[in-house]
Amino acid sequence: MDIQELRKQIDRVDDELVRLYGERMELTRQVGRWKREHNVPVLDTERERNLLNRVGEKAGEANENGVRALFGFLMSQSRTSQMLDGRPESRIGGQIRTALQETPALFPQKAVVACQGVEGAYSQMACEKIFSAPSILYCRDFESVFSAIEKGLCRYGILPIENSLAGSVNSVYDRMISRKFYIVRSARVKIDHTLIAPPGTGLGEIREIYSHEQAIQQCSRFLEAHGEWHVNICRNTAAAAQMIAESGRKDAAAISSAACAQLYGLEILETDIQNNSNNHTRFICISKKPEIYPGADHTSLMLVLPNRPGSLYQLLGRFNAQGINLTKLESRPMPGRDFEFMFYFDIDASVYSPAFARLIEELDVTLEQFSYLGSYSELA
């Protein structure tokens, strides 16, 4: 039998699989309606376990694992179909629909915006990238940015959420979830670290370095080459530059930006001192109320999965089934809960697409914990 004939036979089998899938899903919907009428839970653990054992045994040793995985996905789809059939719109689905209806057609160009840091901070650069004419309210730390919005001092805040070298800023994620804030836009800012000091300072005179913790990590190789320097942590890179300028010390320098050197009258001693020149930080614009502006094609989510084999595999199958691309998947242990993890997802999908709406409904009805962090567009 030649390859064309073999492929024809595979096509025939595939067509039958498609027909049988549709038939199975219709039967499961009927089962779901019967369960609702008789007040029976959708999940029947014993039934699913027996089914997997039966089909695994039928498949034989060579195909058992593959058949179990296939039927595990089929049962997951069936459960979801039963949960969604005849069910009203979920809480998060309704929240997204309301935000789409109530958000203005144009993103504001002028606003009072809280930024962590001082004049010259990277958060200021991100703010001016997102807003054309912002009035910036500088805050001491991340907590103060959230508090400023809650107190009504401003409508928006700018915070770092992820760095291409250091990873996610978990403290921002934690506050977003616990205090119920939403992302309304994001921007990527190129980070170029420089060593700056008061005019006339020589490299050999330096004894102390000041900068933000992440900047220090990102410049670790440069600092290791100068092991005699004592490194001090500041709340941000711009504050480090400001402090060095005001101190007038000739034995101290800051790791900051070239813009801060000009702003605070400092000299650049070394440029491009980070470990990797491809260093970007992603900043988010947050608000207390969800706002979804036209063109939103990024969505951020936080999920908690049940602690059982195949949970993540089945979840990823849902994204694949809807044709939705993942741009970020990151896990973190859950505090106080052994061997359980929360997952951060960023997805690339238009907020207007039926596939996106279906995915949100599926996640909302099937997961133990699911937090919607916002839908937005991102400035490169």
Short mmCIF file of C-alpha atoms in Angstrom, two decimals:
data_model
loop_
_atom_site.label_atom_id
_atom_site.label_comp_id
_atom_site.label_asym_id
_atom_site.label_seq_id
_atom_site.Cartn_x
_atom_site.Cartn_y
_atom_site.Cartn_z
CA MET A 1 0.00 0.00 0.00
CA ASP A 2 1.53 3.35 -1.02
CA ILE A 3 1.55 6.48 1.16
CA GLN A 4 -1.34 8.15 -0.66
CA GLU A 5 -3.59 5.19 0.04
CA LEU A 6 -2.47 5.13 3.69
CA ARG A 7 -3.29 8.83 4.02
CA LYS A 8 -6.74 8.27 2.52
CA GLN A 9 -7.40 5.67 5.18
CA ILE A 10 -6.17 8.05 7.92
CA ASP A 11 -8.50 10.74 6.54
CA ARG A 12 -11.38 8.29 6.70
CA VAL A 13 -10.59 7.47 10.32
CA ASP A 14 -10.25 11.18 11.14
CA ASP A 15 -13.63 11.95 9.60
CA GLU A 16 -15.18 9.21 11.72
CA LEU A 17 -13.46 10.60 14.83
CA VAL A 18 -14.95 14.04 14.13
CA ARG A 19 -18.42 12.54 13.73
CA LEU A 20 -18.05 10.49 16.92
CA TYR A 21 -16.77 13.51 18.85
CA GLY A 22 -19.87 15.48 17.90
CA GLU A 23 -22.10 12.53 18.82
CA ARG A 24 -20.34 12.12 22.18
CA MET A 25 -20.64 15.82 23.05
CA GLU A 26 -24.36 15.83 22.23
CA LEU A 27 -24.88 12.80 24.50
CA THR A 28 -22.94 14.46 27.32
CA ARG A 29 -25.13 17.57 26.99
CA GLN A 30 -28.18 15.34 27.41
CA VAL A 31 -26.54 13.78 30.46
CA GLY A 32 -25.89 17.28 31.80
CA ARG A 33 -29.56 18.23 31.41
CA TRP A 34 -30.60 15.04 33.22
CA LYS A 35 -28.17 15.85 36.07
CA ARG A 36 -29.61 19.35 36.44
CA GLU A 37 -33.17 18.05 36.48
CA HIS A 38 -32.29 15.49 39.16
CA ASN A 39 -29.93 17.76 41.12
CA VAL A 40 -26.91 15.49 40.51
CA PRO A 41 -23.35 16.95 40.53
CA VAL A 42 -21.60 17.23 37.16
CA LEU A 43 -18.38 15.59 38.36
CA ASP A 44 -18.60 11.84 38.88
CA THR A 45 -15.10 10.84 39.96
CA GLU A 46 -15.83 7.11 40.17
CA ARG A 47 -17.38 7.04 36.68
CA GLU A 48 -14.38 8.89 35.19
CA ARG A 49 -11.86 6.63 36.93
CA ASN A 50 -13.64 3.48 35.75
CA LEU A 51 -13.87 4.82 32.20
CA LEU A 52 -10.14 5.62 32.07
CA ASN A 53 -9.28 2.15 33.40
CA ARG A 54 -11.58 0.51 30.86
CA VAL A 55 -10.32 2.36 27.79
CA GLY A 56 -6.72 2.06 28.95
CA GLU A 57 -7.08 -1.71 29.24
CA LYS A 58 -8.77 -1.91 25.84
CA ALA A 59 -5.98 0.13 24.21
CA GLY A 60 -3.27 -2.28 25.24
CA GLU A 61 0.13 -1.49 26.73
CA ALA A 62 1.52 0.29 23.65
CA ASN A 63 -1.34 2.81 23.43
CA GLU A 64 -2.61 2.97 27.01
CA ASN A 65 -1.01 6.28 28.03
CA GLY A 66 -2.05 8.05 24.85
CA VAL A 67 -5.65 6.80 25.09
CA ARG A 68 -5.86 7.82 28.76
CA ALA A 69 -4.65 11.33 27.86
CA LEU A 70 -7.15 11.54 24.99
CA PHE A 71 -10.10 10.45 27.10
CA GLY A 72 -9.00 12.66 29.98
CA PHE A 73 -9.30 15.63 27.63
CA LEU A 74 -12.64 14.39 26.28
CA MET A 75 -14.07 14.11 29.79
CA SER A 76 -12.77 17.56 30.67
CA GLN A 77 -14.53 18.99 27.61
CA SER A 78 -17.68 17.07 28.49
CA ARG A 79 -17.73 18.38 32.06
CA THR A 80 -17.25 21.94 30.85
CA SER A 81 -20.05 21.57 28.29
CA GLN A 82 -22.40 20.29 31.00
CA MET A 83 -21.48 23.16 33.32
CA LEU A 84 -21.99 25.85 30.67
CA ASP A 85 -25.14 24.46 29.03
CA GLY A 86 -28.09 26.57 30.17
CA ARG A 87 -25.98 28.47 32.68
CA PRO A 88 -26.23 32.28 32.88
CA GLU A 89 -23.21 34.42 32.10
CA SER A 90 -20.42 34.02 34.67
CA ARG A 91 -19.39 36.78 37.05
CA ILE A 92 -16.14 37.52 35.23
CA GLY A 93 -17.79 37.24 31.83
CA GLY A 94 -20.33 39.84 32.93
CA GLN A 95 -17.58 42.05 34.32
CA ILE A 96 -15.75 42.03 30.99
CA ARG A 97 -18.96 42.72 29.03
CA THR A 98 -19.79 45.68 31.30
CA ALA A 99 -16.26 47.10 30.96
CA LEU A 100 -16.48 46.87 27.17
CA GLN A 101 -19.79 48.75 27.20
CA GLU A 102 -18.77 51.48 29.65
CA THR A 103 -15.15 52.20 28.61
CA PRO A 104 -14.77 55.28 26.35
CA ALA A 105 -13.68 54.79 22.75
CA LEU A 106 -10.37 56.66 23.24
CA PHE A 107 -7.66 56.09 25.83
CA PRO A 108 -7.10 59.33 27.82
CA GLN A 109 -4.03 61.35 26.91
CA LYS A 110 -4.14 63.54 30.04
CA ALA A 111 -4.50 62.13 33.56
CA VAL A 112 -3.08 62.30 37.06
CA VAL A 113 -0.88 59.20 37.33
CA ALA A 114 0.94 57.73 40.33
CA CYS A 115 4.49 56.49 39.65
CA GLN A 116 6.88 54.80 42.03
CA GLY A 117 10.15 56.72 42.31
CA VAL A 118 11.33 60.25 41.66
CA GLU A 119 11.93 62.40 38.59
CA GLY A 120 13.93 60.40 36.06
CA ALA A 121 12.68 56.95 37.13
CA TYR A 122 11.99 54.34 34.46
CA SER A 123 8.35 54.37 35.60
CA GLN A 124 8.22 58.02 34.52
CA MET A 125 9.50 57.02 31.07
CA ALA A 126 6.78 54.37 30.85
CA CYS A 127 4.16 56.88 32.00
CA GLU A 128 5.15 59.37 29.31
CA LYS A 129 5.05 56.59 26.75
CA ILE A 130 1.47 55.67 27.71
CA PHE A 131 0.12 59.20 28.29
CA SER A 132 1.02 62.18 26.12
CA ALA A 133 0.48 64.79 28.87
CA PRO A 134 0.41 63.15 32.32
CA SER A 135 0.46 64.92 35.68
CA ILE A 136 2.75 62.64 37.67
CA LEU A 137 2.32 61.97 41.38
CA TYR A 138 5.56 60.40 42.63
CA CYS A 139 5.22 57.71 45.31
CA ARG A 140 7.79 56.18 47.62
CA ASP A 141 6.98 52.51 46.95
CA PHE A 142 4.59 50.13 45.18
CA GLU A 143 2.15 50.14 48.09
CA SER A 144 1.86 53.92 47.90
CA VAL A 145 0.87 53.75 44.22
CA PHE A 146 -2.07 51.47 45.04
CA SER A 147 -3.05 53.62 48.02
CA ALA A 148 -2.97 56.84 45.95
CA ILE A 149 -5.54 55.38 43.53
CA GLU A 150 -7.73 54.00 46.33
CA LYS A 151 -7.73 57.38 48.08
CA GLY A 152 -8.86 59.13 44.90
CA LEU A 153 -5.64 61.13 44.46
CA CYS A 154 -5.34 59.81 40.90
CA ARG A 155 -7.09 57.49 38.48
CA TYR A 156 -4.11 55.48 37.23
CA GLY A 157 -0.79 54.11 38.42
CA ILE A 158 2.34 52.88 36.63
CA LEU A 159 4.21 49.87 37.99
CA PRO A 160 6.81 47.39 36.70
CA ILE A 161 5.40 43.89 36.25
CA GLU A 162 8.16 41.98 34.47
CA ASN A 163 11.81 42.31 33.46
CA SER A 164 13.35 40.31 30.62
CA LEU A 165 16.31 39.32 32.85
CA ALA A 166 14.98 39.30 36.43
CA GLY A 167 11.47 37.94 35.73
CA SER A 168 8.13 38.90 37.24
CA VAL A 169 7.65 41.44 40.02
CA ASN A 170 5.65 39.18 42.31
CA SER A 171 4.81 41.84 44.88
CA VAL A 172 2.92 43.80 42.21
CA TYR A 173 1.01 40.70 41.11
CA ASP A 174 0.09 39.95 44.74
CA ARG A 175 -1.27 43.45 45.32
CA MET A 176 -3.16 43.41 42.02
CA ILE A 177 -5.03 40.28 43.11
CA SER A 178 -5.55 41.01 46.81
CA ARG A 179 -6.68 44.61 46.25
CA LYS A 180 -8.61 43.94 43.02
CA PHE A 181 -6.89 46.24 40.54
CA TYR A 182 -6.87 45.90 36.76
CA ILE A 183 -4.42 46.45 33.92
CA VAL A 184 -5.68 48.95 31.33
CA ARG A 185 -2.51 49.34 29.20
CA SER A 186 1.13 48.26 29.17
CA ALA A 187 4.42 49.42 27.69
CA ARG A 188 7.91 48.00 27.26
CA VAL A 189 10.85 50.24 28.18
CA LYS A 190 14.46 49.53 27.16
CA ILE A 191 16.68 49.52 30.24
CA ASP A 192 20.25 50.78 29.75
CA HIS A 193 22.13 50.91 33.03
CA THR A 194 25.02 53.34 33.42
CA LEU A 195 27.45 54.06 36.25
CA ILE A 196 27.11 57.74 37.19
CA ALA A 197 28.88 59.90 39.80
CA PRO A 198 29.48 63.57 40.73
CA PRO A 199 31.64 65.49 38.21
CA GLY A 200 35.34 64.85 38.60
CA THR A 201 34.94 61.45 40.27
CA GLY A 202 37.41 58.83 39.03
CA LEU A 203 36.59 55.14 38.77
CA GLY A 204 39.44 54.35 41.17
CA GLU A 205 37.97 56.61 43.86
CA ILE A 206 34.67 54.75 44.16
CA ARG A 207 34.05 52.75 47.32
CA GLU A 208 30.24 52.48 47.39
CA ILE A 209 27.48 51.82 44.84
CA TYR A 210 23.79 52.69 45.21
CA SER A 211 20.90 51.37 43.13
CA HIS A 212 17.67 49.39 43.07
CA GLU A 213 17.89 45.69 43.90
CA GLN A 214 16.88 44.53 40.41
CA ALA A 215 19.37 46.88 38.73
CA ILE A 216 22.09 45.47 40.97
CA GLN A 217 21.13 41.93 39.94
CA GLN A 218 21.09 42.92 36.28
CA CYS A 219 24.62 44.37 36.57
CA SER A 220 26.05 41.55 38.69
CA ARG A 221 28.94 40.72 36.34
CA PHE A 222 30.13 44.31 36.22
CA LEU A 223 29.95 44.55 40.02
CA GLU A 224 31.76 41.24 40.49
CA ALA A 225 34.66 42.70 38.52
CA HIS A 226 34.83 45.42 41.17
CA GLY A 227 34.58 43.27 44.28
CA GLU A 228 36.06 45.99 46.46
CA TRP A 229 32.90 48.14 46.11
CA HIS A 230 30.23 48.01 48.81
CA VAL A 231 26.77 47.76 47.23
CA ASN A 232 23.77 49.49 48.83
CA ILE A 233 20.12 49.00 47.87
CA CYS A 234 17.84 51.99 47.19
CA ARG A 235 14.12 52.07 46.46
CA ASN A 236 14.77 52.86 42.76
CA THR A 237 17.53 53.85 40.36
CA ALA A 238 16.45 57.49 40.04
CA ALA A 239 16.40 57.92 43.83
CA ALA A 240 19.95 56.55 43.90
CA ALA A 241 21.07 59.15 41.34
CA GLN A 242 19.33 61.94 43.24
CA MET A 243 20.95 60.88 46.52
CA ILE A 244 24.44 60.74 44.98
CA ALA A 245 23.97 64.19 43.43
CA GLU A 246 22.83 65.73 46.72
CA SER A 247 25.58 64.06 48.75
CA GLY A 248 28.43 65.48 46.66
CA ARG A 249 30.54 62.45 47.61
CA LYS A 250 33.50 61.56 45.42
CA ASP A 251 33.69 57.98 46.68
CA ALA A 252 30.16 56.90 45.71
CA ALA A 253 28.32 56.25 42.45
CA ALA A 254 24.87 55.14 41.31
CA ILE A 255 23.67 52.61 38.78
CA SER A 256 20.96 54.50 36.94
CA SER A 257 20.05 55.82 33.50
CA ALA A 258 21.82 58.32 31.26
CA ALA A 259 18.72 60.51 31.57
CA CYS A 260 19.23 60.68 35.35
CA ALA A 261 22.86 61.69 34.86
CA GLN A 262 21.72 64.69 32.83
CA LEU A 263 18.79 65.45 35.14
CA TYR A 264 20.89 65.49 38.33
CA GLY A 265 24.12 66.93 36.93
CA LEU A 266 26.18 63.74 37.20
CA GLU A 267 28.84 62.29 34.92
CA ILE A 268 28.66 58.94 33.16
CA LEU A 269 31.65 56.76 34.08
CA GLU A 270 30.58 53.52 32.34
CA THR A 271 27.74 52.73 29.92
CA ASP A 272 25.81 49.54 29.10
CA ILE A 273 26.94 47.76 32.27
CA GLN A 274 24.04 45.28 32.49
CA ASN A 275 24.70 41.57 31.97
CA ASN A 276 22.60 41.48 28.81
CA SER A 277 22.03 44.38 26.44
CA ASN A 278 18.57 42.98 25.57
CA ASN A 279 17.13 44.28 28.84
CA HIS A 280 13.51 45.45 28.85
CA THR A 281 11.04 46.09 31.65
CA ARG A 282 7.34 45.79 31.06
CA PHE A 283 5.30 48.41 32.89
CA ILE A 284 1.55 48.26 33.43
CA CYS A 285 -0.97 51.05 33.83
CA ILE A 286 -3.46 50.05 36.53
CA SER A 287 -6.85 51.32 37.67
CA LYS A 288 -9.33 50.35 40.36
CA LYS A 289 -12.09 49.79 37.82
CA PRO A 290 -11.69 47.51 34.77
CA GLU A 291 -11.38 49.54 31.57
CA ILE A 292 -11.10 47.81 28.19
CA TYR A 293 -10.22 50.14 25.33
CA PRO A 294 -10.65 49.36 21.61
CA GLY A 295 -7.84 47.23 20.24
CA ALA A 296 -7.31 45.26 23.48
CA ASP A 297 -5.56 42.05 22.40
CA HIS A 298 -3.65 41.06 25.57
CA THR A 299 -5.24 39.58 28.70
CA SER A 300 -3.59 38.68 32.00
CA LEU A 301 -4.99 35.96 34.28
CA MET A 302 -4.12 34.22 37.54
CA LEU A 303 -5.26 30.62 38.00
CA VAL A 304 -5.06 27.99 40.73
CA LEU A 305 -5.22 24.38 39.55
CA PRO A 306 -6.27 21.29 41.52
CA ASN A 307 -3.34 19.24 42.81
CA ARG A 308 -3.81 16.18 40.62
CA PRO A 309 -1.95 14.65 37.65
CA GLY A 310 -2.78 16.17 34.28
CA SER A 311 -4.35 19.39 35.59
CA LEU A 312 -2.01 21.71 33.70
CA TYR A 313 -2.13 19.54 30.58
CA GLN A 314 -5.93 19.66 30.52
CA LEU A 315 -5.91 23.43 31.10
CA LEU A 316 -3.51 24.01 28.21
CA GLY A 317 -5.81 21.85 26.10
CA ARG A 318 -8.56 24.42 26.64
CA PHE A 319 -6.38 27.20 25.23
CA ASN A 320 -5.47 25.02 22.28
CA ALA A 321 -9.08 24.03 21.66
CA GLN A 322 -10.04 27.72 21.35
CA GLY A 323 -7.01 28.53 19.18
CA ILE A 324 -5.67 31.03 21.74
CA ASN A 325 -1.94 31.70 21.99
CA LEU A 326 -0.14 31.91 25.33
CA THR A 327 2.60 34.54 25.58
CA LYS A 328 3.43 33.91 29.24
CA LEU A 329 3.09 30.98 31.63
CA GLU A 330 4.70 31.24 35.05
CA SER A 331 4.10 29.31 38.26
CA ARG A 332 4.56 30.26 41.91
CA PRO A 333 4.07 28.19 45.08
CA MET A 334 0.98 29.18 47.05
CA PRO A 335 1.86 30.49 50.53
CA GLY A 336 0.78 28.09 53.26
CA ARG A 337 -0.29 25.33 50.88
CA ASP A 338 2.08 22.42 50.25
CA PHE A 339 2.78 21.47 46.64
CA GLU A 340 0.07 23.75 45.23
CA PHE A 341 0.83 26.45 42.69
CA MET A 342 -0.74 29.54 41.21
CA PHE A 343 -0.13 30.25 37.54
CA TYR A 344 0.16 33.59 35.76
CA PHE A 345 -0.98 33.58 32.14
CA ASP A 346 -0.79 36.24 29.45
CA ILE A 347 -2.82 35.41 26.37
CA ASP A 348 -2.78 36.92 22.90
CA ALA A 349 -6.38 37.19 21.71
CA SER A 350 -8.82 39.91 20.81
CA VAL A 351 -11.19 40.61 23.66
CA TYR A 352 -14.01 40.75 21.09
CA SER A 353 -13.52 37.21 19.77
CA PRO A 354 -16.06 34.46 20.59
CA ALA A 355 -13.15 32.12 21.40
CA PHE A 356 -11.96 34.52 24.11
CA ALA A 357 -15.45 34.78 25.62
CA ARG A 358 -15.82 31.00 25.58
CA LEU A 359 -12.44 30.50 27.27
CA ILE A 360 -13.28 32.97 30.06
CA GLU A 361 -16.58 31.21 30.73
CA GLU A 362 -14.86 27.80 30.80
CA LEU A 363 -12.18 28.94 33.23
CA ASP A 364 -14.63 30.71 35.50
CA VAL A 365 -16.87 27.67 35.99
CA THR A 366 -14.20 24.96 36.21
CA LEU A 367 -11.33 26.37 38.30
CA GLU A 368 -10.97 26.56 42.06
CA GLN A 369 -9.59 30.10 41.87
CA PHE A 370 -9.49 32.38 38.85
CA SER A 371 -8.58 36.07 38.82
CA TYR A 372 -9.03 38.32 35.79
CA LEU A 373 -6.31 41.00 35.76
CA GLY A 374 -7.39 42.97 32.70
CA SER A 375 -7.51 43.16 28.91
CA TYR A 376 -5.39 45.82 27.20
CA SER A 377 -3.08 46.76 24.35
CA GLU A 378 0.70 46.98 24.74
CA LEU A 379 3.08 49.66 23.44
CA ALA A 380 6.40 48.31 22.21
#
